[in-house]
PDB file of C-alpha atoms in Angstrom:
ATOM      1  CA  MET A 125      -3.453  54.537 -61.033  1.00  0.00           C
ATOM      2  CA  LEU A 126      -2.397  52.941 -57.784  1.00  0.00           C
ATOM      3  CA  ARG A 127      -4.010  49.647 -56.892  1.00  0.00           C
ATOM      4  CA  GLN A 128      -5.842  49.870 -53.618  1.00  0.00           C
ATOM      5  CA  LYS A 129      -4.838  47.337 -51.000  1.00  0.00           C
ATOM      6  CA  LYS A 130      -7.544  44.998 -49.897  1.00  0.00           C
ATOM      7  CA  PRO A 131      -8.380  45.369 -46.247  1.00  0.00           C
ATOM      8  CA  LEU A 132      -7.135  42.513 -44.107  1.00  0.00           C
ATOM      9  CA  GLN A 133      -9.874  40.020 -43.396  1.00  0.00           C
ATOM     10  CA  GLY A 134     -10.164  39.172 -39.768  1.00  0.00           C
ATOM     11  CA  LYS A 135      -9.915  35.598 -38.591  1.00  0.00           C
ATOM     12  CA  MET A 136     -12.093  34.162 -35.869  1.00  0.00           C
ATOM     13  CA  CYS A 137     -10.480  32.565 -32.826  1.00  0.00           C
ATOM     14  CA  GLY A 138     -11.663  28.984 -32.513  1.00  0.00           C
ATOM     15  CA  ASN A 139     -11.890  29.313 -28.737  1.00  0.00           C
ATOM     16  CA  CYS A 140     -13.271  32.755 -27.830  1.00  0.00           C
ATOM     17  CA  GLY A 141     -14.877  33.633 -31.185  1.00  0.00           C
ATOM     18  CA  ARG A 142     -13.321  37.098 -31.438  1.00  0.00           C
ATOM     19  CA  ILE A 143     -11.928  38.450 -34.706  1.00  0.00           C
ATOM     20  CA  PHE A 144      -8.187  39.039 -35.053  1.00  0.00           C
ATOM     21  CA  PRO A 145      -5.991  40.038 -38.019  1.00  0.00           C
ATOM     22  CA  THR A 146      -3.895  36.935 -37.431  1.00  0.00           C
ATOM     23  CA  LEU A 147      -4.236  33.892 -35.198  1.00  0.00           C
ATOM     24  CA  TRP A 148      -1.500  32.747 -32.898  1.00  0.00           C
ATOM     25  CA  LYS A 149      -1.421  28.960 -32.606  1.00  0.00           C
ATOM     26  CA  THR A 150      -3.208  25.771 -33.527  1.00  0.00           C
ATOM     27  CA  LEU A 151      -4.177  23.807 -30.430  1.00  0.00           C
ATOM     28  CA  THR A 152      -6.188  20.696 -29.673  1.00  0.00           C
ATOM     29  CA  ILE A 153      -9.253  21.652 -27.611  1.00  0.00           C
ATOM     30  CA  ASP A 154     -11.737  18.947 -26.588  1.00  0.00           C
ATOM     31  CA  GLY A 155     -10.328  16.680 -29.275  1.00  0.00           C
ATOM     32  CA  LYS A 156     -10.562  19.294 -32.043  1.00  0.00           C
ATOM     33  CA  ARG A 157      -7.705  21.141 -33.750  1.00  0.00           C
ATOM     34  CA  LEU A 158      -8.518  24.862 -33.558  1.00  0.00           C
ATOM     35  CA  LYS A 159      -6.668  28.060 -34.431  1.00  0.00           C
ATOM     36  CA  VAL A 160      -6.685  30.391 -31.467  1.00  0.00           C
ATOM     37  CA  CYS A 161      -5.575  33.907 -30.615  1.00  0.00           C
ATOM     38  CA  GLN A 162      -2.583  34.763 -28.458  1.00  0.00           C
ATOM     39  CA  ILE A 163      -4.735  35.552 -25.419  1.00  0.00           C
ATOM     40  CA  CYS A 164      -6.510  32.187 -25.555  1.00  0.00           C
ATOM     41  CA  SER A 165      -3.266  30.375 -26.279  1.00  0.00           C
ATOM     42  CA  THR A 166      -1.651  31.792 -23.128  1.00  0.00           C
ATOM     43  CA  LYS A 167      -4.730  31.005 -21.002  1.00  0.00           C
ATOM     44  CA  LEU A 168      -5.043  27.475 -22.330  1.00  0.00           C
ATOM     45  CA  GLU A 169      -1.377  26.713 -21.797  1.00  0.00           C
ATOM     46  CA  LYS A 170      -1.568  27.987 -18.199  1.00  0.00           C
ATOM     47  CA  LYS A 171      -4.695  25.867 -17.657  1.00  0.00           C
ATOM     48  CA  LYS A 172      -2.911  22.805 -19.061  1.00  0.00           C
ATOM     49  CA  ILE A 173       0.048  23.324 -16.719  1.00  0.00           C
ATOM     50  CA  LYS A 174      -2.304  23.752 -13.744  1.00  0.00           C
ATOM     51  CA  GLU A 175      -4.233  20.553 -14.603  1.00  0.00           C
ATOM     52  CA  LYS A 176      -0.977  18.624 -14.927  1.00  0.00           C
ATOM     53  CA  LYS A 177       0.135  19.828 -11.485  1.00  0.00           C
ATOM     54  CA  GLU A 178      -3.238  18.832 -10.007  1.00  0.00           C
ATOM     55  CA  LYS A 179      -2.950  15.335 -11.488  1.00  0.00           C
ATOM     56  CA  LEU A 180       0.548  14.942 -10.038  1.00  0.00           C
ATOM     57  CA  LYS A 181      -0.737  16.143  -6.670  1.00  0.00           C
ATOM     58  CA  VAL A 182      -3.540  13.552  -6.716  1.00  0.00           C
ATOM     59  CA  LYS A 183      -1.088  10.791  -7.693  1.00  0.00           C
ATOM     60  CA  ARG A 184       1.268  11.720  -4.861  1.00  0.00           C
ATOM     61  CA  LYS A 185      -1.617  11.707  -2.391  1.00  0.00           C
ATOM     62  CA  GLU A 186      -2.832   8.302  -3.620  1.00  0.00           C
ATOM     63  CA  LYS A 187       0.700   6.945  -3.315  1.00  0.00           C
ATOM     64  CA  ARG A 188       0.954   8.186   0.275  1.00  0.00           C
ATOM     65  CA  GLU A 189      -2.437   6.723   1.197  1.00  0.00           C
ATOM     66  CA  LYS A 190      -1.958   3.380  -0.573  1.00  0.00           C
ATOM     67  CA  ILE A 191      -1.326   0.542   1.864  1.00  0.00           C
ATOM     68  CA  THR A 192       1.777  -1.195   0.574  1.00  0.00           C
ATOM     69  CA  ASP A 193       3.171  -4.531   1.770  1.00  0.00           C
ATOM     70  CA  ARG A 194       5.943  -2.620   3.531  1.00  0.00           C
ATOM     71  CA  LYS A 195       3.529  -0.395   5.474  1.00  0.00           C
ATOM     72  CA  LEU A 196       1.406  -3.411   6.338  1.00  0.00           C
ATOM     73  CA  HIS A 197       4.342  -5.435   7.608  1.00  0.00           C
ATOM     74  CA  THR A 198       5.511  -2.545   9.810  1.00  0.00           C
ATOM     75  CA  VAL A 199       2.229  -2.364  11.745  1.00  0.00           C
ATOM     76  CA  PHE A 200       1.892  -6.166  11.713  1.00  0.00           C
ATOM     77  CA  ALA A 201       5.325  -6.641  13.286  1.00  0.00           C
ATOM     78  CA  ARG A 202       4.435  -4.063  15.944  1.00  0.00           C
ATOM     79  CA  LEU A 203       1.208  -5.954  16.709  1.00  0.00           C
ATOM     80  CA  ILE A 204       3.043  -9.279  17.061  1.00  0.00           C
ATOM     81  CA  LYS A 205       5.297  -7.751  19.730  1.00  0.00           C
ATOM     82  CA  ASP A 206       2.221  -6.481  21.590  1.00  0.00           C
ATOM     83  CA  ILE A 207       0.203  -9.716  21.692  1.00  0.00           C
ATOM     84  CA  TYR A 208       2.942 -12.272  22.468  1.00  0.00           C
ATOM     85  CA  PRO A 209       5.410 -12.460  25.381  1.00  0.00           C
ATOM     86  CA  LEU A 210       8.405 -10.299  24.527  1.00  0.00           C
ATOM     87  CA  HIS A 211      11.205 -12.818  24.424  1.00  0.00           C
ATOM     88  CA  CYS A 212      12.845 -14.781  21.641  1.00  0.00           C
ATOM     89  CA  HIS A 213      10.646 -17.796  21.015  1.00  0.00           C
ATOM     90  CA  ALA A 214      13.646 -19.763  19.756  1.00  0.00           C
ATOM     91  CA  CYS A 215      16.272 -19.154  22.472  1.00  0.00           C
ATOM     92  CA  ASP A 216      14.188 -17.474  25.243  1.00  0.00           C
ATOM     93  CA  LYS A 217      16.389 -14.363  25.244  1.00  0.00           C
ATOM     94  CA  PRO A 218      14.534 -11.320  26.708  1.00  0.00           C
ATOM     95  CA  LEU A 219      13.755  -8.664  24.105  1.00  0.00           C
ATOM     96  CA  THR A 220      13.317  -4.896  24.296  1.00  0.00           C
ATOM     97  CA  LYS A 221      10.680  -3.378  22.045  1.00  0.00           C
ATOM     98  CA  GLY A 222      12.002  -0.785  19.610  1.00  0.00           C
ATOM     99  CA  THR A 223      15.494  -2.264  19.319  1.00  0.00           C
ATOM    100  CA  ILE A 224      16.979  -3.888  16.224  1.00  0.00           C
ATOM    101  CA  ASP A 225      17.322  -7.133  18.189  1.00  0.00           C
ATOM    102  CA  CYS A 226      13.541  -7.373  18.665  1.00  0.00           C
ATOM    103  CA  GLN A 227      12.089  -8.842  15.462  1.00  0.00           C
ATOM    104  CA  ALA A 228       8.951 -10.540  14.156  1.00  0.00           C
ATOM    105  CA  CYS A 229      10.002 -13.998  12.979  1.00  0.00           C
ATOM    106  CA  HIS A 230       8.031 -16.078  10.470  1.00  0.00           C
ATOM    107  CA  ILE A 231       7.677 -19.843  10.731  1.00  0.00           C
ATOM    108  CA  VAL A 232       6.601 -20.181   7.101  1.00  0.00           C
ATOM    109  CA  GLU A 233       8.809 -17.740   5.196  1.00  0.00           C
ATOM    110  CA  ARG A 234       7.504 -14.209   4.740  1.00  0.00           C
ATOM    111  CA  GLY A 235       7.183 -14.458   0.937  1.00  0.00           C
ATOM    112  CA  LYS A 236       4.298 -16.950   1.150  1.00  0.00           C
ATOM    113  CA  LYS A 237       1.424 -14.493   0.789  1.00  0.00           C
ATOM    114  CA  ILE A 238      -1.260 -16.765   2.211  1.00  0.00           C
ATOM    115  CA  THR A 239       0.531 -16.902   5.590  1.00  0.00           C
ATOM    116  CA  THR A 240       2.491 -13.626   5.582  1.00  0.00           C
ATOM    117  CA  TRP A 241       0.092 -11.746   7.892  1.00  0.00           C
ATOM    118  CA  ASP A 242      -1.342 -14.686   9.824  1.00  0.00           C
ATOM    119  CA  ILE A 243      -0.643 -14.049  13.522  1.00  0.00           C
ATOM    120  CA  ARG A 244      -0.259 -17.799  14.076  1.00  0.00           C
ATOM    121  CA  ASN A 245       2.742 -17.777  11.736  1.00  0.00           C
ATOM    122  CA  VAL A 246       4.819 -15.060  13.423  1.00  0.00           C
ATOM    123  CA  LEU A 247       6.366 -14.764  16.865  1.00  0.00           C
ATOM    124  CA  PRO A 248       8.846 -12.352  18.484  1.00  0.00           C
ATOM    125  CA  GLY A 249      12.473 -13.415  18.100  1.00  0.00           C
ATOM    126  CA  CYS A 250      15.995 -12.064  18.325  1.00  0.00           C
ATOM    127  CA  SER A 251      18.075 -10.957  15.354  1.00  0.00           C
ATOM    128  CA  SER A 252      20.658 -13.722  15.881  1.00  0.00           C
ATOM    129  CA  CYS A 253      18.147 -16.558  15.670  1.00  0.00           C
ATOM    130  CA  ASN A 254      16.180 -14.902  12.878  1.00  0.00           C
ATOM    131  CA  GLY A 255      19.222 -14.136  10.778  1.00  0.00           C
ATOM    132  CA  PHE A 256      21.730 -16.913  11.448  1.00  0.00           C
ATOM    133  CA  ASP A 257      20.063 -19.958  13.039  1.00  0.00           C
ATOM    134  CA  GLN A 258      18.075 -22.005  10.533  1.00  0.00           C
ATOM    135  CA  SER A 259      16.734 -24.240  13.285  1.00  0.00           C
ATOM    136  CA  HIS A 260      14.855 -21.332  14.887  1.00  0.00           C
ATOM    137  CA  GLN A 261      11.812 -22.034  12.697  1.00  0.00           C
ATOM    138  CA  TYR A 262      11.503 -25.465  14.287  1.00  0.00           C
ATOM    139  CA  GLU A 263      11.497 -23.911  17.757  1.00  0.00           C
ATOM    140  CA  LEU A 264       8.992 -21.272  16.671  1.00  0.00           C
ATOM    141  CA  GLY A 265       6.757 -24.027  15.322  1.00  0.00           C
ATOM    142  CA  LYS A 266       6.725 -25.794  18.695  1.00  0.00           C
ATOM    143  CA  ARG A 267       5.767 -22.539  20.451  1.00  0.00           C
ATOM    144  CA  THR A 268       2.995 -21.843  17.932  1.00  0.00           C
ATOM    145  CA  ASN A 269       1.463 -25.241  18.655  1.00  0.00           C
ATOM    146  CA  ARG A 270       1.439 -24.343  22.351  1.00  0.00           C
ATOM    147  CA  TYR A 271      -0.377 -21.063  21.666  1.00  0.00           C
ATOM    148  CA  TRP A 272      -2.826 -22.314  19.039  1.00  0.00           C
ATOM    149  CA  GLY A 273      -3.061 -26.062  19.532  1.00  0.00           C
ATOM    150  CA  GLU A 274      -1.269 -29.109  18.159  1.00  0.00           C
ATOM    151  CA  GLY A 275      -1.146 -29.276  14.381  1.00  0.00           C
ATOM    152  CA  THR A 276      -1.248 -25.490  13.821  1.00  0.00           C
ATOM    153  CA  THR A 277       2.306 -25.291  12.504  1.00  0.00           C
ATOM    154  CA  GLU A 278       1.781 -28.322  10.292  1.00  0.00           C
ATOM    155  CA  TYR A 279      -1.385 -26.718   8.906  1.00  0.00           C
ATOM    156  CA  LEU A 280       0.422 -23.455   8.098  1.00  0.00           C
ATOM    157  CA  ARG A 281       3.158 -25.363   6.305  1.00  0.00           C
ATOM    158  CA  SER A 282       0.614 -27.402   4.360  1.00  0.00           C
ATOM    159  CA  ILE A 283      -1.096 -24.304   2.899  1.00  0.00           C
ATOM    160  CA  ARG A 284       2.069 -22.306   2.141  1.00  0.00           C
ATOM    161  CA  LEU A 285       2.090 -23.232  -1.553  1.00  0.00           C
ATOM    162  CA  GLN A 286      -1.524 -22.259  -2.184  1.00  0.00           C
ATOM    163  CA  THR A 287      -1.893 -19.440  -4.689  1.00  0.00           C
ATOM    164  CA  PHE A 288      -3.275 -16.363  -2.978  1.00  0.00           C
ATOM    165  CA  GLN A 289      -3.282 -12.665  -3.813  1.00  0.00           C
ATOM    166  CA  TRP A 290      -4.391  -9.982  -1.369  1.00  0.00           C
ATOM    167  CA  SER A 291      -6.555  -7.284  -2.941  1.00  0.00           C
ATOM    168  CA  GLN A 292      -5.929  -3.622  -2.132  1.00  0.00           C
ATOM    169  CA  HIS A 293      -9.249  -3.525  -0.269  1.00  0.00           C
ATOM    170  CA  GLN A 294      -8.196  -6.475   1.891  1.00  0.00           C
ATOM    171  CA  LYS A 295      -4.832  -4.827   2.630  1.00  0.00           C
ATOM    172  CA  ASN A 296      -6.648  -1.688   3.758  1.00  0.00           C
ATOM    173  CA  GLU A 297      -8.811  -3.779   6.085  1.00  0.00           C
ATOM    174  CA  LEU A 298      -5.779  -5.619   7.461  1.00  0.00           C
ATOM    175  CA  TYR A 299      -4.042  -2.305   8.096  1.00  0.00           C
ATOM    176  CA  ASP A 300      -7.056  -1.102  10.103  1.00  0.00           C
ATOM    177  CA  LEU A 301      -7.135  -4.405  12.010  1.00  0.00           C
ATOM    178  CA  PHE A 302      -3.442  -4.309  12.906  1.00  0.00           C
ATOM    179  CA  THR A 303      -3.467  -0.639  13.915  1.00  0.00           C
ATOM    180  CA  HIS A 304      -6.760  -0.847  15.863  1.00  0.00           C
ATOM    181  CA  PRO A 305      -7.046  -4.483  16.999  1.00  0.00           C
ATOM    182  CA  PRO A 306     -10.029  -5.681  19.045  1.00  0.00           C
ATOM    183  CA  GLU A 307      -9.326  -6.157  22.738  1.00  0.00           C
ATOM    184  CA  GLY A 308     -10.482  -9.071  24.859  1.00  0.00           C
ATOM    185  CA  ASN A 309     -10.452  -9.550  28.617  1.00  0.00           C
ATOM    186  CA  THR A 310      -7.234 -11.561  28.357  1.00  0.00           C
ATOM    187  CA  ILE A 311      -4.330 -11.566  25.909  1.00  0.00           C
ATOM    188  CA  GLU A 312      -5.432 -15.027  24.737  1.00  0.00           C
ATOM    189  CA  GLU A 313      -8.910 -13.695  23.980  1.00  0.00           C
ATOM    190  CA  THR A 314      -7.403 -10.686  22.197  1.00  0.00           C
ATOM    191  CA  ARG A 315      -5.309 -12.969  19.966  1.00  0.00           C
ATOM    192  CA  GLN A 316      -8.385 -15.037  19.120  1.00  0.00           C
ATOM    193  CA  LEU A 317     -10.448 -11.956  18.253  1.00  0.00           C
ATOM    194  CA  ILE A 318      -7.669 -10.716  15.949  1.00  0.00           C
ATOM    195  CA  LEU A 319      -7.415 -14.121  14.265  1.00  0.00           C
ATOM    196  CA  ASP A 320     -11.190 -14.326  13.748  1.00  0.00           C
ATOM    197  CA  LYS A 321     -11.222 -10.873  12.148  1.00  0.00           C
ATOM    198  CA  TYR A 322      -8.186 -11.736  10.005  1.00  0.00           C
ATOM    199  CA  LEU A 323      -9.834 -14.920   8.707  1.00  0.00           C
ATOM    200  CA  ALA A 324     -13.026 -12.993   7.908  1.00  0.00           C
ATOM    201  CA  ILE A 325     -11.019 -10.475   5.856  1.00  0.00           C
ATOM    202  CA  LYS A 326      -9.095 -13.256   4.112  1.00  0.00           C
ATOM    203  CA  SER A 327     -12.244 -15.143   3.100  1.00  0.00           C
ATOM    204  CA  PRO A 328     -13.611 -14.275  -0.379  1.00  0.00           C
TER     205      PRO A 328
END
C-alpha cells in the first residue's frame, strides 16, 4: 500500500499575511525579523532603495543650503568692496572690482573667528600688498582708525585671542546681512548700520 503524501502546509507571509507554499526571504521590518513572500520582498527592497535615494537627496539639498565659511567670506568680501573706497588701503593703488588684484584684506588675520567678519577689520587692498608686503597690515590699521576712530585697530588686536565660535544660525544671519545690507543716507551711515546689525548678531 502506497503511503499518501501529506499536503504541503502553507506558510503565512509576515508582511502581507497571505499563505504561500514557501516563503522567500527573512527581512527586518519595523525592527522585527519576519519571513516574507517574494512579492513583498521585491516591494520592500524597492521601497528601501527609494527611501535611501530620498535621504541622499535631502542631504545634498541641506549641503547646498548650508552657509559655510567659504560662502560667507565670498559675500563678505563683496560687501567690503561696496562700502569702502575702491583703492588699496596700503599703497593707494586704484582697484577694479571683479579682478584678482582687488581683494579684501584683514588687519587681524582671517583665522581669528571673533574678528573674521567684522567690517572694521577688513579693507580693500591689492594682491601685491596682501600677499607679499607684511607691513600692509600696519597701513590698513591706520586707515581703519580714520574710518572708525582712534583705538579701533588696537581694540581689534586686543580681542583676537578670545575664544569664539559662530553658530550655524548666526552664520545664516550674517549671510543675510552681507547679501542684503541696510542702507543709510550716506556711505558712513550705511557702514554704521551694518556694524550695529553685525554686533547684534554676534551678541549671545
